[in-house]
Short mmCIF file of C-alpha atoms and ligand atoms in Angstrom, two decimals:
data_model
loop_
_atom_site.label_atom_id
_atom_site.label_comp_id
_atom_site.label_asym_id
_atom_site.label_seq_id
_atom_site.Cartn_x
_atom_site.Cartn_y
_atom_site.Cartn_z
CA UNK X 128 1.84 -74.01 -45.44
CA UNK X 129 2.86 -74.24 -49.53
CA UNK X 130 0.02 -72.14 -50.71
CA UNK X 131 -2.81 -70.37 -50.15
CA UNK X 132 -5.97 -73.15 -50.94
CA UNK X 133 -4.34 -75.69 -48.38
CA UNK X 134 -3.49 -73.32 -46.04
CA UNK X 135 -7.20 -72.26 -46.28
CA UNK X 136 -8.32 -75.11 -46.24
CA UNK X 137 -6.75 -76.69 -43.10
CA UNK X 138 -9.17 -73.64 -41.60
CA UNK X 139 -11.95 -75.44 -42.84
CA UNK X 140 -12.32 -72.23 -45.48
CA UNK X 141 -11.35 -72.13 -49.28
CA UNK X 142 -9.34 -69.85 -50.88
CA UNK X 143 -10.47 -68.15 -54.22
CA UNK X 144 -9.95 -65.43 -56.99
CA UNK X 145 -12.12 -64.35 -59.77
CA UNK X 146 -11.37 -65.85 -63.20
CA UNK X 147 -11.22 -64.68 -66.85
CA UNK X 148 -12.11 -67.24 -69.64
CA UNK X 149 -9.74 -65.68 -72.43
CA UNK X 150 -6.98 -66.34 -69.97
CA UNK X 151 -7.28 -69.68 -69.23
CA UNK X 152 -5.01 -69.81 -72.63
CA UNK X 153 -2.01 -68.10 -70.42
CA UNK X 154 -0.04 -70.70 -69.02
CA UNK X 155 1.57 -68.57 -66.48
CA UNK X 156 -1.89 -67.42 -65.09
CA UNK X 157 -3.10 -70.67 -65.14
CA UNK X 158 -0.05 -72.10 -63.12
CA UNK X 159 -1.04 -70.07 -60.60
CA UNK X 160 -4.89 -70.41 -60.21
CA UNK X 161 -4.22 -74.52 -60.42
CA UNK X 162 -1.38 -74.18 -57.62
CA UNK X 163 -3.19 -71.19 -55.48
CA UNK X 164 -6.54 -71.36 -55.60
CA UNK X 165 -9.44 -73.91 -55.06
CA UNK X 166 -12.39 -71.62 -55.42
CA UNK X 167 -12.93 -69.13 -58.87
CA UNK X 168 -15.76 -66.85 -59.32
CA UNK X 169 -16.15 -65.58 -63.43
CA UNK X 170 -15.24 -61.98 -63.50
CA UNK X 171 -17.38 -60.95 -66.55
CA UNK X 172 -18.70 -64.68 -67.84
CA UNK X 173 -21.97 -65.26 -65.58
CA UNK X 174 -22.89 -61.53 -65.41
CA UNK X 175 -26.58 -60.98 -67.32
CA UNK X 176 -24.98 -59.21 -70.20
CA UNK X 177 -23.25 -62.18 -70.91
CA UNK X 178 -25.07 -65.27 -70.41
CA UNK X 179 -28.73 -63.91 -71.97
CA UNK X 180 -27.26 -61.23 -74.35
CA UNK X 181 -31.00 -61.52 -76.80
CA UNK X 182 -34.07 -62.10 -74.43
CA UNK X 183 -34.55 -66.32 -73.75
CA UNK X 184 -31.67 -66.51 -75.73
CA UNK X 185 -28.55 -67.94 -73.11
CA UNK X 186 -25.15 -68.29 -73.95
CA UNK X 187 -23.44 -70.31 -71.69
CA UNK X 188 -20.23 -70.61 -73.68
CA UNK X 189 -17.37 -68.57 -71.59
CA UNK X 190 -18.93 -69.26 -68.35
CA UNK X 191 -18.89 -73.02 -69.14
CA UNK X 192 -15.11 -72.89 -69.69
CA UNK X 193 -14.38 -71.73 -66.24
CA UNK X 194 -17.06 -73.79 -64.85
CA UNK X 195 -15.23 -77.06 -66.45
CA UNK X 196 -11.90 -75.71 -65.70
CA UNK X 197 -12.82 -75.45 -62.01
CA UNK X 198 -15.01 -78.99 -62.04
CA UNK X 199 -11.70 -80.97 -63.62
CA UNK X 200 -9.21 -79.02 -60.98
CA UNK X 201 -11.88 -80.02 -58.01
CA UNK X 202 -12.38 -76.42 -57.81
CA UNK X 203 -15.43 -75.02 -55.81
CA UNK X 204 -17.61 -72.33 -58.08
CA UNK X 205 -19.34 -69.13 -56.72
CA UNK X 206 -21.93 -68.26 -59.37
CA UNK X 207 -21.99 -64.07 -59.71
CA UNK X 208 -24.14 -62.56 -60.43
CA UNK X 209 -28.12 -63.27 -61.31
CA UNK X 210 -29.40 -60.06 -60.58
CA UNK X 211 -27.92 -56.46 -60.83
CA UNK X 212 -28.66 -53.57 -62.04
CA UNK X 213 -25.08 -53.24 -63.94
CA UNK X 214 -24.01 -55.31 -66.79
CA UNK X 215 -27.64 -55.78 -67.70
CA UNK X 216 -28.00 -56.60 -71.86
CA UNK X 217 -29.76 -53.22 -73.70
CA UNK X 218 -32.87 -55.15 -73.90
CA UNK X 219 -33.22 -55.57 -69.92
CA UNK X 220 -32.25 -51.82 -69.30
CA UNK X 221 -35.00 -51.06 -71.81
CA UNK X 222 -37.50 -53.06 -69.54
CA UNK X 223 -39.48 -51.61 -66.67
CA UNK X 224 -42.67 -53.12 -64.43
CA UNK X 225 -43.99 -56.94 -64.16
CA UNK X 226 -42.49 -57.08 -67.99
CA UNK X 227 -38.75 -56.62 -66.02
CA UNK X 228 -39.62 -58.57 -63.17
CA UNK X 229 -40.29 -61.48 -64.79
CA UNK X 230 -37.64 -61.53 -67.00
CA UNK X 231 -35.40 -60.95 -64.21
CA UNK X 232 -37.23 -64.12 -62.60
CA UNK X 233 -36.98 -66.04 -65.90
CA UNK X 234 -32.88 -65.18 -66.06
CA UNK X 235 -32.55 -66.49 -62.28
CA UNK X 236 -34.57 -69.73 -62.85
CA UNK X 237 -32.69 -70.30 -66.17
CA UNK X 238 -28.96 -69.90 -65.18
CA UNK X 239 -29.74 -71.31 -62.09
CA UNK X 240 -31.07 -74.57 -63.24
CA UNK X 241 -28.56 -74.39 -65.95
CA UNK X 242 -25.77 -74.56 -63.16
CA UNK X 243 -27.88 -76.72 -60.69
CA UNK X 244 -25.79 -78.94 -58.32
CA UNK X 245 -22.58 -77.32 -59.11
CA UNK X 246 -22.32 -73.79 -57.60
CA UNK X 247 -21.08 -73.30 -54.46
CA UNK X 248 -22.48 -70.06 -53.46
CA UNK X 249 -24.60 -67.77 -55.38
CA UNK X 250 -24.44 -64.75 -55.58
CA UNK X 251 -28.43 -63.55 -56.22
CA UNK X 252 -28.42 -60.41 -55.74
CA UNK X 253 -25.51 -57.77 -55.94
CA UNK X 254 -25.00 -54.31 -54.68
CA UNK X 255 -29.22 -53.21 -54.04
CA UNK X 256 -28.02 -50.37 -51.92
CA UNK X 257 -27.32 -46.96 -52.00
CA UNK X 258 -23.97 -45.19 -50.93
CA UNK X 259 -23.74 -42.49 -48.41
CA UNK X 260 -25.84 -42.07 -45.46
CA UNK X 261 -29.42 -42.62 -46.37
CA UNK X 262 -29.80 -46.42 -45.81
CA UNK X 263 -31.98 -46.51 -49.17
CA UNK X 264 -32.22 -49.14 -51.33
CA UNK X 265 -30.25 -47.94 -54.62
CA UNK X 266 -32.44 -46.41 -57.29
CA UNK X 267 -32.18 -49.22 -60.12
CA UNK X 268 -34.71 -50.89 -63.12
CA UNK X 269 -34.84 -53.69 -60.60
CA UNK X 270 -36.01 -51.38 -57.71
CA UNK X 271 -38.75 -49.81 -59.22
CA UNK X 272 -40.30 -52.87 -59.95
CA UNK X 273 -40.94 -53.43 -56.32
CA UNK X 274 -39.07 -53.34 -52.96
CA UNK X 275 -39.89 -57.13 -52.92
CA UNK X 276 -37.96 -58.00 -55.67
CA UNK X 277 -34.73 -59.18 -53.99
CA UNK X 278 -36.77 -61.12 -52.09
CA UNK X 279 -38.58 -62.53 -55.37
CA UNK X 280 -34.82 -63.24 -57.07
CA UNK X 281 -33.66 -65.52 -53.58
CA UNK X 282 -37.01 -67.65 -54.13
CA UNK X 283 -36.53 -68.01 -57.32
CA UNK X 284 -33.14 -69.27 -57.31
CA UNK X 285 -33.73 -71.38 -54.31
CA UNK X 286 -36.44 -73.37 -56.08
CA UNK X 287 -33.75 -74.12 -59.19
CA UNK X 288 -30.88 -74.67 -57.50
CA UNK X 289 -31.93 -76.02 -53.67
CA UNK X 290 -27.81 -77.15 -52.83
CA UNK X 291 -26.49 -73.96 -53.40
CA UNK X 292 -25.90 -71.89 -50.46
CA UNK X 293 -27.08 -68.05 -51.85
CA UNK X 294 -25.49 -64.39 -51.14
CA UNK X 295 -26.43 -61.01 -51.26
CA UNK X 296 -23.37 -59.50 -52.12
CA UNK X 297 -22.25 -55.18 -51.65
CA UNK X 298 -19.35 -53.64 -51.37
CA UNK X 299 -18.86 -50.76 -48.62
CA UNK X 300 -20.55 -52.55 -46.42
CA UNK X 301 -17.35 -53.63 -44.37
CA UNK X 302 -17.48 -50.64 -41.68
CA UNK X 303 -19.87 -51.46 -39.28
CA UNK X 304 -21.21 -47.20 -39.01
CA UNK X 305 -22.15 -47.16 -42.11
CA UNK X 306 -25.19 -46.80 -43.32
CA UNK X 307 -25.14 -48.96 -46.62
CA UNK X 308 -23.80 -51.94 -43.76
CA UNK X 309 -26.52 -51.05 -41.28
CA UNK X 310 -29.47 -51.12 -43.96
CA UNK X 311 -27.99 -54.57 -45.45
CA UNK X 312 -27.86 -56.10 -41.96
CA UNK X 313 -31.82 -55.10 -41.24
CA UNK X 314 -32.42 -56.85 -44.39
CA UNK X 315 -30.83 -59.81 -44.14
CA UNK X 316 -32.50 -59.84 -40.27
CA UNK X 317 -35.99 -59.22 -41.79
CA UNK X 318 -34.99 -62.24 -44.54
CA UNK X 319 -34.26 -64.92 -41.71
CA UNK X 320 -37.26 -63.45 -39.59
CA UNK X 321 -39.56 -64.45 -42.18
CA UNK X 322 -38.12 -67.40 -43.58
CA UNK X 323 -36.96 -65.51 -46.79
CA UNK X 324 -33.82 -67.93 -48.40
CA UNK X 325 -30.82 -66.61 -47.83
CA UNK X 326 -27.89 -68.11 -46.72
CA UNK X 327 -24.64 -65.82 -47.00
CA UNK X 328 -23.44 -62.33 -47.21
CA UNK X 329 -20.86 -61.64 -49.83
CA UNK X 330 -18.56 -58.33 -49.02
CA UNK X 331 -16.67 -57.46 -52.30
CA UNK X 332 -13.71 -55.47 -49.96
CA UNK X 333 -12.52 -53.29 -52.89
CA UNK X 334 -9.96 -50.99 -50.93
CA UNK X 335 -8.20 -47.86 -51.51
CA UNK X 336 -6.92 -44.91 -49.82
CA UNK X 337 -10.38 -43.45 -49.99
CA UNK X 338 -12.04 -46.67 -48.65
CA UNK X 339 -10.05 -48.25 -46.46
CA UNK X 340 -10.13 -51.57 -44.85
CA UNK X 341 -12.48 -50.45 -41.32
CA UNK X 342 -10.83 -51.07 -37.99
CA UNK X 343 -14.31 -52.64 -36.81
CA UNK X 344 -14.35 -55.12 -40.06
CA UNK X 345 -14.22 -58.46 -37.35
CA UNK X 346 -17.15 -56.70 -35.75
CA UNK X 347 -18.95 -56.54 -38.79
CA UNK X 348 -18.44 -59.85 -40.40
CA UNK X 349 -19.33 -61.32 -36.46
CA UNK X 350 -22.58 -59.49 -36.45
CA UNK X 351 -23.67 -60.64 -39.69
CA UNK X 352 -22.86 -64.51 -39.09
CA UNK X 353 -24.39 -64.14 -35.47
CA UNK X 354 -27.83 -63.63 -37.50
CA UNK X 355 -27.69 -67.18 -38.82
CA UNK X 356 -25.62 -66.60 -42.76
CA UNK X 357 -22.01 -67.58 -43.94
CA UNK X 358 -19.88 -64.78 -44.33
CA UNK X 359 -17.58 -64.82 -47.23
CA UNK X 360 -14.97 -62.29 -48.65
CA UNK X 361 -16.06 -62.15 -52.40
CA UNK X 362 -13.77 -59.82 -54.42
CA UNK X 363 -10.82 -58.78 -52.37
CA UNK X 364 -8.39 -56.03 -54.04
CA UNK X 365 -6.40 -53.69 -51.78
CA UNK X 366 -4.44 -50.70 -53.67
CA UNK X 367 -1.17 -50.20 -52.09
CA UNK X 368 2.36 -52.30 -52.61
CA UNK X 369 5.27 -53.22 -49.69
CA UNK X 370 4.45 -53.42 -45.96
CA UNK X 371 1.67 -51.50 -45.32
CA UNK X 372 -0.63 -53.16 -48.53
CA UNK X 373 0.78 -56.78 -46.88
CA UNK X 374 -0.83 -55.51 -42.97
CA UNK X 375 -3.59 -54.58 -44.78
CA UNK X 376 -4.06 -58.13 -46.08
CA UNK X 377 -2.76 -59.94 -42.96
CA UNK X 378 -5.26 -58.05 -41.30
CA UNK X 379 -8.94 -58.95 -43.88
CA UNK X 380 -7.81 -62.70 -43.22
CA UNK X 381 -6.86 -62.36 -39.29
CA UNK X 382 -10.78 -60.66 -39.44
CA UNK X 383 -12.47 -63.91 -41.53
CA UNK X 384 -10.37 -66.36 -39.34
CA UNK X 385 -11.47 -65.04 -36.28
CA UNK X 386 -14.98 -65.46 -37.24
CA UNK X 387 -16.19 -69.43 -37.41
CA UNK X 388 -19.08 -68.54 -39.91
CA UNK X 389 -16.46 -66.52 -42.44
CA UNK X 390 -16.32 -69.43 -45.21
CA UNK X 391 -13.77 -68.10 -47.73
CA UNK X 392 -11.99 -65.08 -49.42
CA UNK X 393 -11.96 -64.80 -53.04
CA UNK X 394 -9.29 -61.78 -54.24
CA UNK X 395 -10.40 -60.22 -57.69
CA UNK X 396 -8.07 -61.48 -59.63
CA UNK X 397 -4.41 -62.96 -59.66
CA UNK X 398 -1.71 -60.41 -60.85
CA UNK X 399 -1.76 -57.03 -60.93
CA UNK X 400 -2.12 -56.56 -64.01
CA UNK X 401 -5.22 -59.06 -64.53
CA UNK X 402 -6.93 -56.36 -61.70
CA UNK X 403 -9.89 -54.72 -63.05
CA UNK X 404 -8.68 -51.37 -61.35
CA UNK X 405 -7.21 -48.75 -63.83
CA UNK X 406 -4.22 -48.12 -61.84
CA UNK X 407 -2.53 -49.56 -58.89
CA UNK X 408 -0.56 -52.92 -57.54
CA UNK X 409 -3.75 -54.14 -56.09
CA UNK X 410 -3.13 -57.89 -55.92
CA UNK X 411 -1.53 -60.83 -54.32
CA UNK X 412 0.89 -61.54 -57.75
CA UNK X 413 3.05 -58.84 -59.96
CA UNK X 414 2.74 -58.71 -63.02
CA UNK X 415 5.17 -61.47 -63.83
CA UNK X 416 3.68 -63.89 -61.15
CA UNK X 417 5.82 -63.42 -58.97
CA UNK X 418 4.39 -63.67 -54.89
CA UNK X 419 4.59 -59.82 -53.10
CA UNK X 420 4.75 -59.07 -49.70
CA UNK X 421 0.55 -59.40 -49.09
CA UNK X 422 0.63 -63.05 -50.63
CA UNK X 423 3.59 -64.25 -47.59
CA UNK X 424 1.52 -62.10 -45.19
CA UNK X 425 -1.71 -63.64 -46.20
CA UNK X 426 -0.09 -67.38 -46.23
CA UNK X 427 1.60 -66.68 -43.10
CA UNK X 428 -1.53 -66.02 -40.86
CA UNK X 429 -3.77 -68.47 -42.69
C1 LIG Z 287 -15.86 -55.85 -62.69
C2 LIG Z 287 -14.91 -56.64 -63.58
O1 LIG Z 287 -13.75 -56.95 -62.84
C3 LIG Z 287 -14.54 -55.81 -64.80
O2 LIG Z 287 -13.80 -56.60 -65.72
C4 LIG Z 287 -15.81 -55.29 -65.48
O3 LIG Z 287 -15.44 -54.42 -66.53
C5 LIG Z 287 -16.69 -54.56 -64.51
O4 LIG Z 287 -16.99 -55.42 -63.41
N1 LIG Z 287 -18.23 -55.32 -58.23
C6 LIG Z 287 -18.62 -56.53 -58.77
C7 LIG Z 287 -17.86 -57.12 -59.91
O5 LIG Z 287 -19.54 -57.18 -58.24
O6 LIG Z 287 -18.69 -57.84 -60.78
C8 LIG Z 287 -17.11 -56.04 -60.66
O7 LIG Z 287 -16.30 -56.69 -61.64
C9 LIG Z 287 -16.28 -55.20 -59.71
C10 LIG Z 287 -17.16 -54.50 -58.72
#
């Protein structure tokens, strides 16, 4: 297998990693998304803050680069995020009530028409729940305008954008205890019950030595596809270096592959030092581009 998107994709399953437009200037960065990758997901460039920075005024300028970048390399896109409660422009965090919701609705309909027929996957909705053991829907602008509004958001961007498959997307949600997994499961069972769109369940797998990867992940990612949505590994980091960071990584692919309805892994980033995490050697690439021990461990099992 030369490299990781063939090897994926001879699995049936792409392989992807988020994307920054003021790299895409870097020749050595962009070597290695063209040769590596065949899926990109804009780090910053699609977030709300970004695209619709004055209210109904969009900005599609940085997100279009990667978009074009990934159309002309026969890339697939996944579209993150429409609707968060971080990264929000001032004027949104300023909002509250129907005024919020529907220009929450209005930003999903917008970017999601703007983008119509070439996302992949969408992410709609990311991280709605709270951490620790309550189960609770996180405490957010977005929440308080009505526990119905993720619900609202997947509608909404159904109706623009009917070919694109669309994700909730969380992070600690890959041990199957935990509360924040259990509460996201009974949603997404309560969606499909009722015929609410939704076709996929992003999990972001940021790990560390304080949340590390589960023992039960396969479990989990099985019991979410066995309700009827694509899995997909969204924005894979793992802090570590050497042997034990490379089993860490053998072992999140080994748990997608053995699950038919796991569609892809995206890692956050290329090389360590494009990683969004303040410290740490969390990627597949150093920081000259050179491949570590995870990316053979990763290619190997694929
Ligand atoms: C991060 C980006 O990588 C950073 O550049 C930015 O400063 C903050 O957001 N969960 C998500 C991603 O869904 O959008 C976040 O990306 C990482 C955590």
């Amino acid at each position: 297998a030369g490299t990781l998107w063939e090897a994926a994709q001879r699995t049936g399953r792409y392989f992807g990693t988020a994307v920054a437009a003021n790299k895409l200037s870097d020749s050595t960065y962009v070597g290695i998304l063209n040769r590596e990758f065949n899926s990109v997901t804009a780090e910053n460039e699609m977030k709300i803050d970004a695209l619709e920075p004055q209210q109904g005024q969009f900005n599609y300028g940085n997100a279009d680069r990667i978009v074009n970048h990934a159309i002309q390399q026969g890339m697939d896109i996944r579209g993150h995020t429409l609707a968060w409660h971080s990264q929000q422009p001032q004027w949104m965090q300023n909002m509250s009530g129907s005024a919020l919701r529907q220009a929450m609705l209005n930003h999903v309909t917008q970017v999601a028409t703007h983008y119509r027929g070439r996302i992949h996957s969408w992410d709609v909705v990311n991280e709605a729940f709270a951490d620790g053991s309550s189960g609770a829907r996180r405490d957010s602008n977005l929440q308080r305008t009505g526990n119905d509004w993720i619900e609202a958001a997947f509608r909404a961007a159904r109706a623009a954008d009917p070919g694109a498959k669309l994700c909730y997307n969380d992070y600690n949600t890959d041990d199957w205890s935990h509360a924040k997994t259990q509460a996201v499961y009974r949603m997404v069972q309560d969606f499909k019950s009722r015929g609410v769109p939704i076709d996929c369940v992003g999990f972001q797998a940021h790990f560390n030595s304080a949340s590390p990867v589960p023992s039960n992940y396969h479990t989990t990612l099985q019991n979410f596809a066995d309700l009827g949505v694509d899995v997909q590994i969204t924005e894979l980091d793992i802090e570590g270096s050497g042997s034990s960071q490379a089993d860490n990584y053998r072992g999140v692919t080994q748990a997608c592959l053995a699950v038919a309805r796991c569609t892809g892994i995206t890692v956050w980033g290329i090389r360590d030092s494009d990683s969004w995490r303040a410290s740490g050697t969390p990627l597949l690439f150093d920081n000259s581009g050179g491949k570590k021990a995870a990316y053979h461990a990763v290619l190997e099992v694929l």
